mmCIF file of C-alpha atoms and ligand atoms in Angstrom:
data_model
loop_
_atom_site.group_PDB
_atom_site.id
_atom_site.type_symbol
_atom_site.label_atom_id
_atom_site.label_comp_id
_atom_site.label_asym_id
_atom_site.label_seq_id
_atom_site.Cartn_x
_atom_site.Cartn_y
_atom_site.Cartn_z
ATOM 1 C CA MET U 24 18.083 -21.989 25.552
ATOM 2 C CA ASN U 25 19.022 -18.479 24.442
ATOM 3 C CA LYS U 26 16.483 -15.799 23.719
ATOM 4 C CA ILE U 27 15.693 -14.898 20.106
ATOM 5 C CA ASN U 28 16.548 -11.241 19.541
ATOM 6 C CA VAL U 29 14.080 -9.604 17.167
ATOM 7 C CA ALA U 30 14.148 -6.189 15.464
ATOM 8 C CA ILE U 31 10.891 -4.816 14.073
ATOM 9 C CA ILE U 32 10.426 -2.653 10.973
ATOM 10 C CA GLY U 33 7.121 -0.748 11.212
ATOM 11 C CA VAL U 34 5.537 -0.358 14.660
ATOM 12 C CA GLY U 35 1.935 -0.525 13.452
ATOM 13 C CA SER U 36 -1.115 -2.534 14.522
ATOM 14 C CA PHE U 37 0.543 -5.834 13.603
ATOM 15 C CA THR U 38 3.485 -5.111 15.902
ATOM 16 C CA LYS U 39 1.072 -4.135 18.699
ATOM 17 C CA ALA U 40 -0.630 -7.543 18.405
ATOM 18 C CA LEU U 41 2.714 -9.385 18.286
ATOM 19 C CA VAL U 42 4.226 -7.615 21.319
ATOM 20 C CA GLU U 43 1.033 -8.042 23.409
ATOM 21 C CA GLY U 44 0.706 -11.687 22.336
ATOM 22 C CA VAL U 45 4.272 -12.452 23.447
ATOM 23 C CA ALA U 46 3.482 -10.763 26.787
ATOM 24 C CA PHE U 47 0.332 -12.879 27.222
ATOM 25 C CA TYR U 48 2.102 -16.240 26.826
ATOM 26 C CA THR U 49 5.067 -15.059 28.915
ATOM 27 C CA LYS U 50 2.744 -14.100 31.777
ATOM 28 C CA HIS U 51 0.810 -17.380 31.396
ATOM 29 C CA PRO U 52 3.588 -19.922 30.675
ATOM 30 C CA LYS U 53 1.257 -22.943 31.031
ATOM 31 C CA GLU U 54 -1.276 -21.561 28.543
ATOM 32 C CA ASN U 55 -1.135 -23.263 25.132
ATOM 33 C CA ARG U 56 -4.627 -22.400 23.862
ATOM 34 C CA GLY U 57 -4.547 -20.241 20.748
ATOM 35 C CA LEU U 58 -1.101 -21.428 19.686
ATOM 36 C CA ILE U 59 -0.475 -23.410 16.496
ATOM 37 C CA ASN U 60 2.848 -24.653 17.903
ATOM 38 C CA PRO U 61 3.494 -24.216 21.636
ATOM 39 C CA LYS U 62 7.083 -25.309 20.959
ATOM 40 C CA ILE U 63 9.283 -25.068 17.880
ATOM 41 C CA GLY U 64 12.408 -27.064 18.622
ATOM 42 C CA ASN U 65 12.799 -26.061 22.258
ATOM 43 C CA TYR U 66 11.729 -22.498 21.607
ATOM 44 C CA ARG U 67 8.593 -21.182 23.276
ATOM 45 C CA ILE U 68 6.862 -17.841 22.740
ATOM 46 C CA GLN U 69 8.523 -16.385 25.846
ATOM 47 C CA ASP U 70 11.937 -16.830 24.203
ATOM 48 C CA ILE U 71 11.080 -14.034 21.754
ATOM 49 C CA ASN U 72 12.852 -10.843 22.854
ATOM 50 C CA PHE U 73 12.407 -7.477 21.124
ATOM 51 C CA VAL U 74 15.695 -5.585 20.934
ATOM 52 C CA ALA U 75 15.124 -2.794 18.385
ATOM 53 C CA ALA U 76 12.477 -1.211 16.177
ATOM 54 C CA PHE U 77 12.241 1.288 13.326
ATOM 55 C CA ASP U 78 9.398 3.585 12.267
ATOM 56 C CA VAL U 79 8.910 6.992 10.629
ATOM 57 C CA ASP U 80 5.973 8.378 12.654
ATOM 58 C CA GLU U 81 6.768 11.097 15.229
ATOM 59 C CA ARG U 82 4.263 9.537 17.666
ATOM 60 C CA LYS U 83 6.396 6.366 17.746
ATOM 61 C CA VAL U 84 10.002 7.414 16.990
ATOM 62 C CA ASN U 85 12.322 7.689 20.048
ATOM 63 C CA LYS U 86 9.744 6.025 22.319
ATOM 64 C CA LYS U 87 10.260 2.663 23.991
ATOM 65 C CA LEU U 88 8.751 -0.100 21.850
ATOM 66 C CA HIS U 89 6.239 -1.134 24.541
ATOM 67 C CA GLU U 90 4.939 2.464 24.670
ATOM 68 C CA ALA U 91 5.019 3.141 20.927
ATOM 69 C CA ILE U 92 2.736 0.202 20.122
ATOM 70 C CA SER U 93 -0.201 2.058 21.710
ATOM 71 C CA ALA U 94 0.316 5.290 19.745
ATOM 72 C CA LYS U 95 -2.267 6.306 17.157
ATOM 73 C CA PRO U 96 -3.311 5.206 14.597
ATOM 74 C CA ASN U 97 -2.575 1.666 15.845
ATOM 75 C CA VAL U 98 -5.779 -0.183 16.564
ATOM 76 C CA THR U 99 -6.333 -3.762 17.737
ATOM 77 C CA LEU U 100 -8.229 -5.428 20.513
ATOM 78 C CA LYS U 101 -5.858 -5.312 23.505
ATOM 79 C CA ILE U 102 -4.596 -8.782 24.484
ATOM 80 C CA CYS U 103 -2.820 -7.618 27.677
ATOM 81 C CA ASP U 104 -0.307 -5.043 28.909
ATOM 82 C CA PRO U 105 2.987 -5.464 27.066
ATOM 83 C CA LEU U 106 6.231 -6.458 28.777
ATOM 84 C CA LYS U 107 8.684 -3.598 29.254
ATOM 85 C CA TYR U 108 11.622 -3.549 26.854
ATOM 86 C CA ASP U 109 14.727 -1.378 26.602
ATOM 87 C CA ALA U 110 14.211 -1.450 22.831
ATOM 88 C CA VAL U 111 13.664 2.016 21.359
ATOM 89 C CA VAL U 112 11.874 2.860 18.104
ATOM 90 C CA HIS U 113 14.495 4.425 15.823
ATOM 91 C CA ARG U 114 13.833 6.801 12.945
ATOM 92 C CA GLY U 115 14.142 4.662 9.787
ATOM 93 C CA PRO U 116 14.348 5.950 6.210
ATOM 94 C CA THR U 117 10.872 6.730 4.841
ATOM 95 C CA LEU U 118 11.506 5.913 1.150
ATOM 96 C CA ASP U 119 8.240 4.569 -0.335
ATOM 97 C CA GLY U 120 6.934 3.400 3.059
ATOM 98 C CA ILE U 121 4.119 5.951 3.101
ATOM 99 C CA ILE U 122 1.958 7.433 0.373
ATOM 100 C CA ASP U 123 0.710 11.055 0.370
ATOM 101 C CA GLN U 124 -2.847 10.056 1.274
ATOM 102 C CA MET U 125 -1.494 8.321 4.423
ATOM 103 C CA ARG U 126 0.496 11.415 5.466
ATOM 104 C CA LYS U 127 -2.650 13.463 6.000
ATOM 105 C CA SER U 128 -4.625 11.050 8.094
ATOM 106 C CA PHE U 129 -2.476 8.147 9.282
ATOM 107 C CA VAL U 130 1.241 8.920 9.476
ATOM 108 C CA HIS U 131 2.790 12.085 10.973
ATOM 109 C CA GLU U 132 6.254 11.928 9.506
ATOM 110 C CA SER U 133 9.010 12.504 12.057
ATOM 111 C CA ASN U 134 11.610 15.290 11.651
ATOM 112 C CA ALA U 135 14.205 13.271 13.563
ATOM 113 C CA PRO U 136 17.367 12.364 11.626
ATOM 114 C CA VAL U 137 17.440 8.952 9.982
ATOM 115 C CA VAL U 138 19.594 6.459 11.887
ATOM 116 C CA ASP U 139 22.237 4.001 10.667
ATOM 117 C CA ILE U 140 20.163 0.807 10.475
ATOM 118 C CA VAL U 141 23.138 -1.571 10.237
ATOM 119 C CA ASN U 142 24.832 -0.065 13.258
ATOM 120 C CA ILE U 143 21.669 -0.349 15.379
ATOM 121 C CA LEU U 144 21.009 -3.922 14.317
ATOM 122 C CA LYS U 145 24.587 -4.875 15.196
ATOM 123 C CA LYS U 146 24.554 -3.060 18.555
ATOM 124 C CA SER U 147 21.219 -4.573 19.552
ATOM 125 C CA LYS U 148 22.504 -8.068 18.684
ATOM 126 C CA ALA U 149 19.379 -8.746 16.629
ATOM 127 C CA ASP U 150 19.145 -12.293 15.217
ATOM 128 C CA ILE U 151 16.067 -11.636 13.105
ATOM 129 C CA VAL U 152 14.497 -8.608 11.413
ATOM 130 C CA VAL U 153 10.719 -8.701 10.837
ATOM 131 C CA ASN U 154 9.299 -6.491 8.091
ATOM 132 C CA PHE U 155 5.892 -4.865 8.726
ATOM 133 C CA VAL U 156 6.091 -1.743 6.537
ATOM 134 C CA PRO U 157 2.869 -0.862 4.669
ATOM 135 C CA SER U 158 2.048 -2.914 1.567
ATOM 136 C CA GLY U 159 3.661 -1.374 -1.508
ATOM 137 C CA GLY U 160 6.810 -0.351 0.401
ATOM 138 C CA GLU U 161 9.225 -1.972 -2.035
ATOM 139 C CA GLN U 162 12.254 0.319 -1.763
ATOM 140 C CA ALA U 163 11.858 0.351 2.011
ATOM 141 C CA THR U 164 11.740 -3.455 2.122
ATOM 142 C CA TYR U 165 14.859 -3.800 -0.053
ATOM 143 C CA VAL U 166 16.839 -1.221 1.965
ATOM 144 C CA TYR U 167 16.009 -2.924 5.275
ATOM 145 C CA ALA U 168 16.735 -6.369 3.790
ATOM 146 C CA GLU U 169 20.203 -5.194 2.627
ATOM 147 C CA ALA U 170 20.847 -3.712 6.075
ATOM 148 C CA ALA U 171 19.817 -6.999 7.719
ATOM 149 C CA LEU U 172 22.271 -8.881 5.500
ATOM 150 C CA GLU U 173 25.086 -6.488 6.365
ATOM 151 C CA ALA U 174 24.331 -6.753 10.074
ATOM 152 C CA HIS U 175 24.147 -10.567 9.778
ATOM 153 C CA CYS U 176 20.437 -10.918 10.633
ATOM 154 C CA SER U 177 17.848 -13.247 9.110
ATOM 155 C CA PHE U 178 14.803 -11.550 7.578
ATOM 156 C CA ILE U 179 11.087 -12.332 7.700
ATOM 157 C CA ASN U 180 9.100 -10.521 5.020
ATOM 158 C CA CYS U 181 5.522 -10.344 6.299
ATOM 159 C CA ILE U 182 4.334 -8.091 3.471
ATOM 160 C CA PRO U 183 3.448 -8.995 -0.143
ATOM 161 C CA THR U 184 6.414 -7.186 -1.766
ATOM 162 C CA PRO U 185 8.310 -9.944 -3.626
ATOM 163 C CA LEU U 186 11.537 -10.755 -1.791
ATOM 164 C CA ALA U 187 11.737 -14.414 -0.748
ATOM 165 C CA THR U 188 10.138 -15.355 -4.062
ATOM 166 C CA ILE U 189 13.214 -13.879 -5.815
ATOM 167 C CA PRO U 190 15.948 -16.582 -5.949
ATOM 168 C CA GLU U 191 18.832 -14.029 -5.875
ATOM 169 C CA TRP U 192 17.595 -12.599 -2.568
ATOM 170 C CA ARG U 193 17.225 -16.059 -1.049
ATOM 171 C CA LYS U 194 20.770 -16.915 -2.157
ATOM 172 C CA LYS U 195 22.198 -13.730 -0.604
ATOM 173 C CA PHE U 196 20.833 -14.770 2.798
ATOM 174 C CA THR U 197 21.642 -18.487 2.516
ATOM 175 C CA ASN U 198 25.224 -17.800 1.354
ATOM 176 C CA ASN U 199 25.721 -15.743 4.507
ATOM 177 C CA GLY U 200 24.434 -18.496 6.810
ATOM 178 C CA LEU U 201 21.090 -16.694 7.269
ATOM 179 C CA VAL U 202 17.485 -17.308 6.265
ATOM 180 C CA LEU U 203 14.934 -15.264 4.367
ATOM 181 C CA LEU U 204 11.302 -16.230 5.036
ATOM 182 C CA GLY U 205 8.523 -14.744 2.859
ATOM 183 C CA ASP U 206 6.457 -13.418 1.348
ATOM 184 C CA ASP U 207 3.199 -12.100 2.887
ATOM 185 C CA ILE U 208 2.517 -13.851 6.191
ATOM 186 C CA LYS U 209 -0.580 -16.056 6.413
ATOM 187 C CA SER U 210 -3.112 -15.490 9.157
ATOM 188 C CA GLN U 211 -3.718 -18.273 11.647
ATOM 189 C CA LEU U 212 -7.104 -18.711 9.971
ATOM 190 C CA GLY U 213 -7.726 -16.056 7.358
ATOM 191 C CA ALA U 214 -9.578 -15.313 4.142
ATOM 192 C CA THR U 215 -6.979 -16.807 1.800
ATOM 193 C CA MET U 216 -6.818 -20.073 3.700
ATOM 194 C CA LEU U 217 -10.589 -20.566 3.905
ATOM 195 C CA ASN U 218 -11.031 -19.532 0.265
ATOM 196 C CA ARG U 219 -8.324 -22.047 -0.754
ATOM 197 C CA PHE U 220 -9.878 -24.854 1.282
ATOM 198 C CA LEU U 221 -13.269 -24.248 -0.326
ATOM 199 C CA LEU U 222 -11.817 -24.202 -3.847
ATOM 200 C CA GLU U 223 -9.797 -27.339 -3.123
ATOM 201 C CA LEU U 224 -12.972 -29.011 -1.870
ATOM 202 C CA LEU U 225 -14.878 -28.136 -5.039
ATOM 203 C CA LYS U 226 -12.063 -29.511 -7.194
ATOM 204 C CA MET U 227 -11.886 -32.682 -5.085
ATOM 205 C CA ARG U 228 -15.620 -33.225 -5.705
ATOM 206 C CA GLY U 229 -15.465 -32.676 -9.463
ATOM 207 C CA ILE U 230 -17.155 -29.278 -9.407
ATOM 208 C CA ASN U 231 -16.117 -26.535 -11.815
ATOM 209 C CA VAL U 232 -15.820 -23.022 -10.375
ATOM 210 C CA SER U 233 -17.938 -20.390 -12.097
ATOM 211 C CA LYS U 234 -17.394 -17.663 -9.472
ATOM 212 C CA SER U 235 -14.924 -17.097 -6.626
ATOM 213 C CA GLU U 236 -15.243 -13.742 -4.892
ATOM 214 C CA GLN U 237 -13.498 -12.602 -1.719
ATOM 215 C CA GLU U 238 -14.267 -9.235 -0.095
ATOM 216 C CA ASN U 239 -12.119 -7.945 2.783
ATOM 217 C CA ARG U 240 -13.475 -5.051 4.900
ATOM 218 C CA GLY U 241 -11.491 -3.367 7.649
ATOM 219 C CA GLY U 242 -10.907 -0.032 9.353
ATOM 220 C CA ASN U 243 -7.193 -0.045 10.209
ATOM 221 C CA ALA U 244 -4.346 1.831 8.487
ATOM 222 C CA ASP U 245 -3.456 -1.236 6.410
ATOM 223 C CA HIS U 246 -6.957 -1.280 4.888
ATOM 224 C CA PHE U 247 -6.738 2.426 4.088
ATOM 225 C CA ASN U 248 -3.326 1.916 2.460
ATOM 226 C CA LEU U 249 -4.738 -0.962 0.404
ATOM 227 C CA LEU U 250 -7.249 1.431 -1.227
ATOM 228 C CA TYR U 251 -4.244 2.828 -3.110
ATOM 229 C CA ARG U 252 -1.665 0.017 -3.004
ATOM 230 C CA ALA U 253 -3.493 -3.280 -3.255
ATOM 231 C CA LYS U 254 -1.625 -4.471 -6.371
ATOM 232 C CA SER U 255 0.973 -6.708 -4.711
ATOM 233 C CA LYS U 256 -1.526 -7.861 -2.059
ATOM 234 C CA GLU U 257 -4.154 -8.823 -4.649
ATOM 235 C CA LYS U 258 -1.510 -10.637 -6.700
ATOM 236 C CA SER U 259 -0.249 -12.566 -3.684
ATOM 237 C CA LYS U 260 -3.795 -13.542 -2.638
ATOM 238 C CA ARG U 261 -4.956 -14.370 -6.187
ATOM 239 C CA GLU U 262 -1.919 -16.558 -6.914
ATOM 240 C CA ALA U 263 -2.509 -18.450 -3.672
ATOM 241 C CA LEU U 264 -5.998 -19.255 -5.017
ATOM 242 C CA THR U 265 -5.318 -19.977 -8.699
ATOM 243 C CA HIS U 266 -2.967 -22.796 -7.633
ATOM 244 C CA PHE U 267 -6.063 -25.012 -7.203
ATOM 245 C CA LEU U 268 -7.965 -24.026 -10.309
ATOM 246 C CA GLU U 269 -8.098 -25.745 -13.669
ATOM 247 C CA LYS U 270 -8.660 -24.591 -17.212
ATOM 248 C CA GLY U 271 -12.234 -23.354 -17.571
ATOM 249 C CA ASP U 272 -12.593 -22.295 -13.929
ATOM 250 C CA ALA U 273 -13.415 -18.630 -13.254
ATOM 251 C CA GLU U 274 -10.556 -16.304 -12.245
ATOM 252 C CA PRO U 275 -10.844 -15.575 -8.502
ATOM 253 C CA SER U 276 -11.588 -11.984 -7.546
ATOM 254 C CA VAL U 277 -10.178 -10.378 -4.376
ATOM 255 C CA LYS U 278 -11.331 -6.923 -3.212
ATOM 256 C CA PHE U 279 -10.500 -4.623 -0.308
ATOM 257 C CA PHE U 280 -12.778 -2.042 1.326
ATOM 258 C CA TYR U 281 -11.958 0.544 3.989
ATOM 259 C CA THR U 282 -14.835 1.097 6.425
ATOM 260 C CA GLY U 283 -13.679 4.536 7.682
ATOM 261 C CA LYS U 284 -14.203 3.405 11.311
ATOM 262 C CA PRO U 285 -10.894 2.836 13.178
ATOM 263 C CA SER U 286 -10.968 -0.798 14.238
ATOM 264 C CA GLY U 287 -8.907 -3.968 14.138
ATOM 265 C CA HIS U 288 -12.042 -5.922 13.289
ATOM 266 C CA LYS U 289 -12.125 -7.439 9.822
ATOM 267 C CA LEU U 290 -15.091 -8.855 7.948
ATOM 268 C CA VAL U 291 -14.497 -11.268 5.094
ATOM 269 C CA ASN U 292 -17.203 -12.457 2.711
ATOM 270 C CA ILE U 293 -16.397 -15.338 0.400
ATOM 271 C CA LYS U 294 -18.815 -16.435 -2.310
ATOM 272 C CA ILE U 295 -18.123 -19.432 -4.493
ATOM 273 C CA GLU U 296 -20.388 -20.781 -7.205
ATOM 274 C CA GLY U 297 -20.081 -23.869 -9.366
ATOM 275 C CA GLU U 298 -22.006 -26.629 -11.108
ATOM 276 C CA ILE U 299 -22.661 -30.101 -9.743
ATOM 277 C CA PHE U 300 -24.181 -33.190 -11.413
ATOM 278 C CA GLY U 301 -26.302 -32.300 -14.451
ATOM 279 C CA ARG U 302 -24.724 -28.832 -14.480
ATOM 280 C CA VAL U 303 -27.045 -27.748 -11.669
ATOM 281 C CA PRO U 304 -25.773 -24.699 -9.696
ATOM 282 C CA ILE U 305 -24.339 -24.809 -6.202
ATOM 283 C CA SER U 306 -23.169 -21.881 -4.128
ATOM 284 C CA ILE U 307 -21.254 -21.500 -0.876
ATOM 285 C CA ILE U 308 -21.242 -18.318 1.169
ATOM 286 C CA SER U 309 -18.802 -17.979 4.076
ATOM 287 C CA VAL U 310 -18.075 -15.186 6.507
ATOM 288 C CA ILE U 311 -15.061 -14.653 8.767
ATOM 289 C CA GLU U 312 -15.003 -12.018 11.487
ATOM 290 C CA ASP U 313 -11.683 -11.601 13.234
ATOM 291 C CA GLU U 314 -9.089 -9.221 14.687
ATOM 292 C CA ILE U 315 -6.844 -9.051 11.665
ATOM 293 C CA SER U 316 -3.501 -8.121 13.280
ATOM 294 C CA ILE U 317 -3.868 -10.689 16.062
ATOM 295 C CA ASN U 318 -4.731 -13.380 13.512
ATOM 296 C CA GLY U 319 -1.439 -12.642 11.706
ATOM 297 C CA ALA U 320 0.668 -12.389 14.878
ATOM 298 C CA GLY U 321 -0.263 -16.013 15.702
ATOM 299 C CA VAL U 322 1.827 -17.087 12.700
ATOM 300 C CA VAL U 323 4.695 -14.583 13.065
ATOM 301 C CA VAL U 324 5.586 -16.147 16.446
ATOM 302 C CA ASP U 325 6.170 -19.430 14.570
ATOM 303 C CA ALA U 326 8.117 -17.763 11.752
ATOM 304 C CA ILE U 327 10.494 -16.117 14.259
ATOM 305 C CA ARG U 328 11.210 -19.366 16.086
ATOM 306 C CA ILE U 329 11.674 -21.494 12.966
ATOM 307 C CA ALA U 330 13.992 -18.872 11.417
ATOM 308 C CA LYS U 331 16.262 -19.050 14.461
ATOM 309 C CA LEU U 332 16.138 -22.846 14.549
ATOM 310 C CA LEU U 333 17.041 -23.138 10.837
ATOM 311 C CA VAL U 334 20.172 -21.055 11.449
ATOM 312 C CA ASN U 335 21.080 -22.881 14.686
ATOM 313 C CA ARG U 336 20.890 -26.240 12.905
ATOM 314 C CA GLY U 337 22.640 -25.112 9.713
ATOM 315 C CA LYS U 338 19.514 -25.880 7.644
ATOM 316 C CA GLN U 339 19.369 -22.591 5.739
ATOM 317 C CA LYS U 340 18.957 -24.404 2.408
ATOM 318 C CA ASP U 341 15.736 -26.029 3.675
ATOM 319 C CA THR U 342 13.963 -22.718 4.251
ATOM 320 C CA TRP U 343 11.532 -23.374 1.361
ATOM 321 C CA LYS U 344 10.164 -26.381 3.289
ATOM 322 C CA VAL U 345 8.671 -24.101 5.953
ATOM 323 C CA CYS U 346 7.710 -21.045 3.883
ATOM 324 C CA SER U 347 4.593 -22.635 2.374
ATOM 325 C CA PHE U 348 3.230 -23.221 5.870
ATOM 326 C CA LEU U 349 3.888 -19.645 6.972
ATOM 327 C CA MET U 350 3.412 -17.493 3.889
ATOM 328 C CA LYS U 351 0.773 -16.715 1.260
ATOM 329 C CA ALA U 352 3.379 -16.234 -1.475
ATOM 330 C CA PRO U 353 6.167 -18.724 -0.696
ATOM 331 C CA PRO U 354 8.917 -19.816 -3.115
ATOM 332 C CA LYS U 355 6.907 -23.049 -3.627
ATOM 333 C CA GLN U 356 3.076 -22.967 -3.593
ATOM 334 C CA MET U 357 1.271 -25.972 -2.088
ATOM 335 C CA SER U 358 -2.096 -26.627 -0.467
ATOM 336 C CA ASP U 359 -2.400 -25.753 3.222
ATOM 337 C CA SER U 360 -2.713 -29.451 4.109
ATOM 338 C CA GLN U 361 0.448 -30.314 2.140
ATOM 339 C CA ALA U 362 2.272 -27.325 3.637
ATOM 340 C CA ASN U 363 1.253 -28.395 7.135
ATOM 341 C CA ALA U 364 2.445 -31.980 6.530
ATOM 342 C CA GLU U 365 5.764 -30.741 5.060
ATOM 343 C CA PHE U 366 6.275 -28.388 8.016
ATOM 344 C CA ARG U 367 5.584 -31.110 10.612
ATOM 345 C CA LYS U 368 7.855 -33.606 8.804
ATOM 346 C CA PHE U 369 10.622 -31.016 8.721
ATOM 347 C CA LEU U 370 10.264 -30.138 12.424
ATOM 348 C CA LEU U 371 10.568 -33.826 13.325
ATOM 349 C CA SER U 372 13.715 -34.143 11.187
ATOM 350 C CA LEU U 373 15.479 -31.315 13.048
HETATM 351 N N1 NAD A 13 -2.932 -10.161 9.353
HETATM 352 C C1 NAD A 13 -2.372 -8.995 8.981
HETATM 353 O O1 NAD A 13 -2.604 -7.939 9.559
HETATM 354 C C2 NAD A 13 -1.418 -9.010 7.816
HETATM 355 C C3 NAD A 13 -1.235 -10.195 7.084
HETATM 356 C C4 NAD A 13 -0.295 -10.202 6.060
HETATM 357 C C5 NAD A 13 0.453 -9.053 5.793
HETATM 358 N N2 NAD A 13 0.244 -7.920 6.518
HETATM 359 C C6 NAD A 13 1.043 -6.736 6.206
HETATM 360 O O2 NAD A 13 1.790 -6.319 7.348
HETATM 361 C C7 NAD A 13 2.096 -4.939 7.214
HETATM 362 C C8 NAD A 13 1.852 -4.235 8.541
HETATM 363 O O3 NAD A 13 0.472 -4.210 8.843
HETATM 364 P P1 NAD A 13 -0.072 -3.196 9.940
HETATM 365 O O4 NAD A 13 -1.515 -3.470 10.104
HETATM 366 O O5 NAD A 13 0.807 -3.162 11.136
HETATM 367 O O6 NAD A 13 0.105 -1.785 9.158
HETATM 368 P P2 NAD A 13 0.223 -0.336 9.805
HETATM 369 O O7 NAD A 13 -0.034 0.637 8.711
HETATM 370 O O8 NAD A 13 -0.575 -0.259 11.063
HETATM 371 O O9 NAD A 13 1.772 -0.230 10.245
HETATM 372 C C9 NAD A 13 2.818 0.070 9.365
HETATM 373 C C10 NAD A 13 3.861 0.867 10.160
HETATM 374 O O10 NAD A 13 4.992 1.059 9.310
HETATM 375 C C11 NAD A 13 5.473 2.378 9.510
HETATM 376 N N3 NAD A 13 6.316 2.735 8.355
HETATM 377 C C12 NAD A 13 5.958 3.271 7.158
HETATM 378 N N4 NAD A 13 7.061 3.429 6.376
HETATM 379 C C13 NAD A 13 8.120 2.976 7.114
HETATM 380 C C14 NAD A 13 9.527 2.890 6.853
HETATM 381 N N5 NAD A 13 10.039 3.273 5.674
HETATM 382 N N6 NAD A 13 10.321 2.406 7.826
HETATM 383 C C15 NAD A 13 9.810 2.001 9.033
HETATM 384 N N7 NAD A 13 8.484 2.075 9.326
HETATM 385 C C16 NAD A 13 7.654 2.538 8.374
HETATM 386 C C17 NAD A 13 4.211 3.214 9.693
HETATM 387 O O11 NAD A 13 4.471 4.445 10.307
HETATM 388 C C18 NAD A 13 3.388 2.252 10.578
HETATM 389 O O12 NAD A 13 3.681 2.455 11.944
HETATM 390 C C19 NAD A 13 1.254 -4.416 6.040
HETATM 391 O O13 NAD A 13 2.055 -4.342 4.890
HETATM 392 C C20 NAD A 13 0.222 -5.511 5.863
HETATM 393 O O14 NAD A 13 -0.275 -5.599 4.546
HETATM 394 C C21 NAD A 13 -0.680 -7.866 7.518
#
């Protein structure tokens, strides 16, 4: 089985978690704990091969990928030493990737000349491009997605900028024999999923929802960025929740807070209130503590392998069947249980 050649856009904390996670399962090939799917088709985690990367920060540009992932301000709990790759981090176009507030404290913009993305993707023989630019980077996402198309690469949009939810974009990829997976990658077990399960449970038990509040607190660059650019993220998270609600239920609220302490640790508080029999109140309070980037990387390793398999098997038109399992804002919303069942059924049919 051939390797899956992956190019990364945005060498931030998420990429650090992904590269270290791939190293962990490659060094421990018999270890399946922590994986949602040890195998997808015949692909295992160790078949993921990083061949190129793009960033705009001088502390990362022109470094080898396995070195750049440890540059500041990246912050996650270290899983293990990364594997060594020849892949270099190239200077990508900045566009709307960074906001002014980030320039001062989080991103030191590189003076290096911007590279030809298409040329590098072609030379590196990338099969798949994975987008990890900061939330709100719309122009950047669209420019990289166009470049991926031109270089004949599939594209995984891990950020909430609408791309895979736009039918024209999906068609562009499918018509070229490629796949576009998106938008906004789910965590292996994150706030949206738990919040959705709780709301679904209330609805299943005939309970109206009078309050649904989700607070996300973190100290990494993504949480700082979200202070200023949470619009698309909040929309993606809120829409994932409203899917379960009925007329008369309270609108869910989703908030982000930046702790000011550099850390990959995230604290989520979810509070749901409703009325049971006799209109008597009930409330549920849940807390998740996790390493946010690592939680997301556990799903990206599945997205990469399924994207390659869809192309190998000529099933590009079936991409929507797997997006609901992988993404918070897929072309077709469904409950996590339905999405899981659809995903498993599809894998068996391949
Ligand atoms: N579990 C999760 O962490 C999770 C889940 C869903 C979505 N996301 C999204 O994934 C993205 C990445 O998260 P992160 O924690 O790694 O963020 P991060 O801020 O640590 O990393 C973003 C990287 O992108 C680089 N960048 C900025 N503009 C660029 C451009 N134009 N071209 C190339 N690189 C550029 C930055 O220099 C930085 O290295 C965010 O948009 C986040 O919202 C994360």
